[in-house]
Amino acid sequence: GAGVSQTPSNKVTEKGKYVELRCDPISGHTALYWYRQSLGQGPEFLIYFQGTGAADDSGLPNDRFFAVRPEGSVSTLKIQRTERGDSAVYLCASSPGTSGGTGELFFGEGSRLTVL
Amino acid sequence: ILNVEQSPQSLHVQEGDSTNFTCSFPSSNFYALHWYRWETAKSPEALFVMTLNGDEKKKGRISATLNTKEGYSYLYIKGSQPEDSATYLCAWGKLQFGAGTQVVVTP
């Protein structure tokens, strides 16, 4: 498709389980961002990729969270030993340029994660 | 201001009325201020990217101004319509978002 695609759109899991969230960015976009949005708050930055490498992972809350982008296109956000506090909407966005650029972000519709 | 702050948190507007709301951001190391509109069950959509002090941008009935020296941006909606109902997010650069202003336009 032409836009950013995220799967699954909804994921319900039990505390302690492992979860993977996938993002397929717009073709040709080198920059990819992951955000987490909790109720009543704005998107919280998690990690930014430029190509295959994580250019900034300062937003990852702890070592249970990990993300990869092995071929510079699709990215997977991985959450180990999920906790109830991980429940949120996980947004992915892509951009043609770099973090310091002024180009707009193109967002997916998000993956809603619920940890019971 | 160390964070991006938006006010008010929510607005109820009568159809046809105009409204505006604020985004405050760190004035140091500024390079871009983004505005996004996020409608329920959809993905956030870019409205404006603003880079220069004094910038004014317009898209239809929506416009925005930027003051980088004092660290604020205003977004204006003229003659609000029900389809303007959404959460409006601002972002300082691409990494720091405000909590948004939720706008509800009632017929």
JSON list of N, CA, C and O in Angstrom, two decimals, chain B residues 29-59:
[
{"chain": "B", "resi": 29, "resn": "ASN", "atom": "N", "xyz": [17.77, 25.75, 20.68]},
{"chain": "B", "resi": 29, "resn": "ASN", "atom": "CA", "xyz": [18.04, 24.66, 19.73]},
{"chain": "B", "resi": 29, "resn": "ASN", "atom": "C", "xyz": [16.83, 24.32, 18.86]},
{"chain": "B", "resi": 29, "resn": "ASN", "atom": "O", "xyz": [16.57, 23.16, 18.57]},
{"chain": "B", "resi": 30, "resn": "PHE", "atom": "N", "xyz": [16.12, 25.34, 18.47]},
{"chain": "B", "resi": 30, "resn": "PHE", "atom": "CA", "xyz": [14.92, 25.10, 17.67]},
{"chain": "B", "resi": 30, "resn": "PHE", "atom": "C", "xyz": [15.30, 24.81, 16.23]},
{"chain": "B", "resi": 30, "resn": "PHE", "atom": "O", "xyz": [16.19, 25.44, 15.66]},
{"chain": "B", "resi": 31, "resn": "TYR", "atom": "N", "xyz": [14.61, 23.83, 15.61]},
{"chain": "B", "resi": 31, "resn": "TYR", "atom": "CA", "xyz": [14.76, 23.69, 14.16]},
{"chain": "B", "resi": 31, "resn": "TYR", "atom": "C", "xyz": [13.45, 23.47, 13.44]},
{"chain": "B", "resi": 31, "resn": "TYR", "atom": "O", "xyz": [13.32, 23.81, 12.28]},
{"chain": "B", "resi": 32, "resn": "ALA", "atom": "N", "xyz": [12.44, 22.91, 14.10]},
{"chain": "B", "resi": 32, "resn": "ALA", "atom": "CA", "xyz": [11.16, 22.74, 13.42]},
{"chain": "B", "resi": 32, "resn": "ALA", "atom": "C", "xyz": [10.05, 22.50, 14.43]},
{"chain": "B", "resi": 32, "resn": "ALA", "atom": "O", "xyz": [10.26, 21.88, 15.47]},
{"chain": "B", "resi": 33, "resn": "LEU", "atom": "N", "xyz": [8.87, 22.97, 14.11]},
{"chain": "B", "resi": 33, "resn": "LEU", "atom": "CA", "xyz": [7.67, 22.73, 14.90]},
{"chain": "B", "resi": 33, "resn": "LEU", "atom": "C", "xyz": [6.63, 22.13, 13.96]},
{"chain": "B", "resi": 33, "resn": "LEU", "atom": "O", "xyz": [6.35, 22.71, 12.90]},
{"chain": "B", "resi": 34, "resn": "HIS", "atom": "N", "xyz": [6.11, 20.97, 14.34]},
{"chain": "B", "resi": 34, "resn": "HIS", "atom": "CA", "xyz": [5.14, 20.27, 13.50]},
{"chain": "B", "resi": 34, "resn": "HIS", "atom": "C", "xyz": [3.76, 20.34, 14.15]},
{"chain": "B", "resi": 34, "resn": "HIS", "atom": "O", "xyz": [3.64, 20.24, 15.37]},
{"chain": "B", "resi": 35, "resn": "TRP", "atom": "N", "xyz": [2.73, 20.45, 13.33]},
{"chain": "B", "resi": 35, "resn": "TRP", "atom": "CA", "xyz": [1.35, 20.29, 13.78]},
{"chain": "B", "resi": 35, "resn": "TRP", "atom": "C", "xyz": [0.74, 19.10, 13.04]},
{"chain": "B", "resi": 35, "resn": "TRP", "atom": "O", "xyz": [0.92, 18.95, 11.83]},
{"chain": "B", "resi": 36, "resn": "TYR", "atom": "N", "xyz": [0.01, 18.28, 13.81]},
{"chain": "B", "resi": 36, "resn": "TYR", "atom": "CA", "xyz": [-0.66, 17.12, 13.24]},
{"chain": "B", "resi": 36, "resn": "TYR", "atom": "C", "xyz": [-2.13, 17.12, 13.69]},
{"chain": "B", "resi": 36, "resn": "TYR", "atom": "O", "xyz": [-2.44, 17.58, 14.79]},
{"chain": "B", "resi": 37, "resn": "ARG", "atom": "N", "xyz": [-2.98, 16.57, 12.86]},
{"chain": "B", "resi": 37, "resn": "ARG", "atom": "CA", "xyz": [-4.38, 16.36, 13.23]},
{"chain": "B", "resi": 37, "resn": "ARG", "atom": "C", "xyz": [-4.60, 14.86, 13.33]},
{"chain": "B", "resi": 37, "resn": "ARG", "atom": "O", "xyz": [-4.23, 14.11, 12.42]},
{"chain": "B", "resi": 38, "resn": "TRP", "atom": "N", "xyz": [-5.22, 14.44, 14.43]},
{"chain": "B", "resi": 38, "resn": "TRP", "atom": "CA", "xyz": [-5.43, 13.02, 14.67]},
{"chain": "B", "resi": 38, "resn": "TRP", "atom": "C", "xyz": [-6.91, 12.78, 14.93]},
{"chain": "B", "resi": 38, "resn": "TRP", "atom": "O", "xyz": [-7.41, 13.07, 16.01]},
{"chain": "B", "resi": 39, "resn": "GLU", "atom": "N", "xyz": [-7.57, 12.24, 13.91]},
{"chain": "B", "resi": 39, "resn": "GLU", "atom": "CA", "xyz": [-8.98, 11.91, 14.04]},
{"chain": "B", "resi": 39, "resn": "GLU", "atom": "C", "xyz": [-9.11, 10.52, 14.61]},
{"chain": "B", "resi": 39, "resn": "GLU", "atom": "O", "xyz": [-8.25, 9.64, 14.38]},
{"chain": "B", "resi": 40, "resn": "THR", "atom": "N", "xyz": [-10.18, 10.29, 15.32]},
{"chain": "B", "resi": 40, "resn": "THR", "atom": "CA", "xyz": [-10.43, 9.00, 15.95]},
{"chain": "B", "resi": 40, "resn": "THR", "atom": "C", "xyz": [-10.40, 7.89, 14.92]},
{"chain": "B", "resi": 40, "resn": "THR", "atom": "O", "xyz": [-10.96, 8.03, 13.83]},
{"chain": "B", "resi": 41, "resn": "ALA", "atom": "N", "xyz": [-9.73, 6.81, 15.25]},
{"chain": "B", "resi": 41, "resn": "ALA", "atom": "CA", "xyz": [-9.63, 5.61, 14.42]},
{"chain": "B", "resi": 41, "resn": "ALA", "atom": "C", "xyz": [-8.83, 5.83, 13.13]},
{"chain": "B", "resi": 41, "resn": "ALA", "atom": "O", "xyz": [-8.89, 4.99, 12.23]},
{"chain": "B", "resi": 42, "resn": "LYS", "atom": "N", "xyz": [-8.11, 6.92, 13.07]},
{"chain": "B", "resi": 42, "resn": "LYS", "atom": "CA", "xyz": [-7.25, 7.16, 11.91]},
{"chain": "B", "resi": 42, "resn": "LYS", "atom": "C", "xyz": [-5.82, 7.42, 12.38]},
{"chain": "B", "resi": 42, "resn": "LYS", "atom": "O", "xyz": [-5.55, 7.41, 13.58]},
{"chain": "B", "resi": 43, "resn": "SER", "atom": "N", "xyz": [-4.91, 7.61, 11.44]},
{"chain": "B", "resi": 43, "resn": "SER", "atom": "CA", "xyz": [-3.53, 7.92, 11.81]},
{"chain": "B", "resi": 43, "resn": "SER", "atom": "C", "xyz": [-3.33, 9.43, 11.84]},
{"chain": "B", "resi": 43, "resn": "SER", "atom": "O", "xyz": [-4.02, 10.17, 11.13]},
{"chain": "B", "resi": 44, "resn": "PRO", "atom": "N", "xyz": [-2.41, 9.91, 12.66]},
{"chain": "B", "resi": 44, "resn": "PRO", "atom": "CA", "xyz": [-2.11, 11.34, 12.67]},
{"chain": "B", "resi": 44, "resn": "PRO", "atom": "C", "xyz": [-1.68, 11.81, 11.28]},
{"chain": "B", "resi": 44, "resn": "PRO", "atom": "O", "xyz": [-0.94, 11.13, 10.59]},
{"chain": "B", "resi": 45, "resn": "GLU", "atom": "N", "xyz": [-2.19, 12.98, 10.92]},
{"chain": "B", "resi": 45, "resn": "GLU", "atom": "CA", "xyz": [-1.94, 13.53, 9.59]},
{"chain": "B", "resi": 45, "resn": "GLU", "atom": "C", "xyz": [-1.25, 14.88, 9.73]},
{"chain": "B", "resi": 45, "resn": "GLU", "atom": "O", "xyz": [-1.70, 15.73, 10.50]},
{"chain": "B", "resi": 46, "resn": "ALA", "atom": "N", "xyz": [-0.17, 15.07, 8.99]},
{"chain": "B", "resi": 46, "resn": "ALA", "atom": "CA", "xyz": [0.57, 16.32, 9.09]},
{"chain": "B", "resi": 46, "resn": "ALA", "atom": "C", "xyz": [-0.24, 17.50, 8.57]},
{"chain": "B", "resi": 46, "resn": "ALA", "atom": "O", "xyz": [-0.87, 17.41, 7.51]},
{"chain": "B", "resi": 47, "resn": "LEU", "atom": "N", "xyz": [-0.23, 18.58, 9.32]},
{"chain": "B", "resi": 47, "resn": "LEU", "atom": "CA", "xyz": [-0.84, 19.84, 8.88]},
{"chain": "B", "resi": 47, "resn": "LEU", "atom": "C", "xyz": [0.23, 20.82, 8.41]},
{"chain": "B", "resi": 47, "resn": "LEU", "atom": "O", "xyz": [0.17, 21.31, 7.30]},
{"chain": "B", "resi": 48, "resn": "PHE", "atom": "N", "xyz": [1.17, 21.11, 9.30]},
{"chain": "B", "resi": 48, "resn": "PHE", "atom": "CA", "xyz": [2.19, 22.11, 8.99]},
{"chain": "B", "resi": 48, "resn": "PHE", "atom": "C", "xyz": [3.54, 21.67, 9.57]},
{"chain": "B", "resi": 48, "resn": "PHE", "atom": "O", "xyz": [3.60, 21.04, 10.61]},
{"chain": "B", "resi": 49, "resn": "VAL", "atom": "N", "xyz": [4.59, 22.09, 8.87]},
{"chain": "B", "resi": 49, "resn": "VAL", "atom": "CA", "xyz": [5.93, 22.06, 9.42]},
{"chain": "B", "resi": 49, "resn": "VAL", "atom": "C", "xyz": [6.43, 23.50, 9.37]},
{"chain": "B", "resi": 49, "resn": "VAL", "atom": "O", "xyz": [6.45, 24.10, 8.30]},
{"chain": "B", "resi": 50, "resn": "MET", "atom": "N", "xyz": [6.81, 24.03, 10.53]},
{"chain": "B", "resi": 50, "resn": "MET", "atom": "CA", "xyz": [7.18, 25.44, 10.60]},
{"chain": "B", "resi": 50, "resn": "MET", "atom": "C", "xyz": [8.61, 25.55, 11.10]},
{"chain": "B", "resi": 50, "resn": "MET", "atom": "O", "xyz": [8.99, 24.87, 12.06]},
{"chain": "B", "resi": 51, "resn": "THR", "atom": "N", "xyz": [9.37, 26.39, 10.43]},
{"chain": "B", "resi": 51, "resn": "THR", "atom": "CA", "xyz": [10.78, 26.45, 10.76]},
{"chain": "B", "resi": 51, "resn": "THR", "atom": "C", "xyz": [11.30, 27.86, 11.08]},
{"chain": "B", "resi": 51, "resn": "THR", "atom": "O", "xyz": [12.29, 28.00, 11.78]},
{"chain": "B", "resi": 52, "resn": "LEU", "atom": "N", "xyz": [10.66, 28.88, 10.56]},
{"chain": "B", "resi": 52, "resn": "LEU", "atom": "CA", "xyz": [11.19, 30.23, 10.71]},
{"chain": "B", "resi": 52, "resn": "LEU", "atom": "C", "xyz": [10.37, 31.06, 11.67]},
{"chain": "B", "resi": 52, "resn": "LEU", "atom": "O", "xyz": [9.14, 31.02, 11.64]},
{"chain": "B", "resi": 53, "resn": "ASN", "atom": "N", "xyz": [11.05, 31.84, 12.49]},
{"chain": "B", "resi": 53, "resn": "ASN", "atom": "CA", "xyz": [10.36, 32.75, 13.40]},
{"chain": "B", "resi": 53, "resn": "ASN", "atom": "C", "xyz": [9.46, 33.68, 12.59]},
{"chain": "B", "resi": 53, "resn": "ASN", "atom": "O", "xyz": [9.89, 34.26, 11.59]},
{"chain": "B", "resi": 54, "resn": "GLY", "atom": "N", "xyz": [8.22, 33.81, 13.02]},
{"chain": "B", "resi": 54, "resn": "GLY", "atom": "CA", "xyz": [7.29, 34.65, 12.29]},
{"chain": "B", "resi": 54, "resn": "GLY", "atom": "C", "xyz": [6.54, 33.93, 11.18]},
{"chain": "B", "resi": 54, "resn": "GLY", "atom": "O", "xyz": [5.67, 34.51, 10.53]},
{"chain": "B", "resi": 55, "resn": "ASP", "atom": "N", "xyz": [6.87, 32.66, 10.97]},
{"chain": "B", "resi": 55, "resn": "ASP", "atom": "CA", "xyz": [6.19, 31.84, 9.96]},
{"chain": "B", "resi": 55, "resn": "ASP", "atom": "C", "xyz": [4.68, 31.88, 10.18]},
{"chain": "B", "resi": 55, "resn": "ASP", "atom": "O", "xyz": [4.20, 31.83, 11.31]},
{"chain": "B", "resi": 56, "resn": "GLU", "atom": "N", "xyz": [3.95, 31.97, 9.10]},
{"chain": "B", "resi": 56, "resn": "GLU", "atom": "CA", "xyz": [2.51, 31.78, 9.14]},
{"chain": "B", "resi": 56, "resn": "GLU", "atom": "C", "xyz": [2.17, 30.81, 8.02]},
{"chain": "B", "resi": 56, "resn": "GLU", "atom": "O", "xyz": [2.58, 31.02, 6.88]},
{"chain": "B", "resi": 57, "resn": "LYS", "atom": "N", "xyz": [1.41, 29.76, 8.36]},
{"chain": "B", "resi": 57, "resn": "LYS", "atom": "CA", "xyz": [1.04, 28.79, 7.35]},
{"chain": "B", "resi": 57, "resn": "LYS", "atom": "C", "xyz": [-0.48, 28.63, 7.37]},
{"chain": "B", "resi": 57, "resn": "LYS", "atom": "O", "xyz": [-1.12, 28.81, 8.39]},
{"chain": "B", "resi": 58, "resn": "LYS", "atom": "N", "xyz": [-1.03, 28.29, 6.20]},
{"chain": "B", "resi": 58, "resn": "LYS", "atom": "CA", "xyz": [-2.47, 28.17, 6.09]},
{"chain": "B", "resi": 58, "resn": "LYS", "atom": "C", "xyz": [-2.83, 26.99, 5.21]},
{"chain": "B", "resi": 58, "resn": "LYS", "atom": "O", "xyz": [-2.20, 26.74, 4.17]},
{"chain": "B", "resi": 59, "resn": "LYS", "atom": "N", "xyz": [-3.87, 26.27, 5.64]},
{"chain": "B", "resi": 59, "resn": "LYS", "atom": "CA", "xyz": [-4.42, 25.18, 4.84]},
{"chain": "B", "resi": 59, "resn": "LYS", "atom": "C", "xyz": [-5.93, 25.23, 5.00]},
{"chain": "B", "resi": 59, "resn": "LYS", "atom": "O", "xyz": [-6.47, 24.84, 6.03]}
]
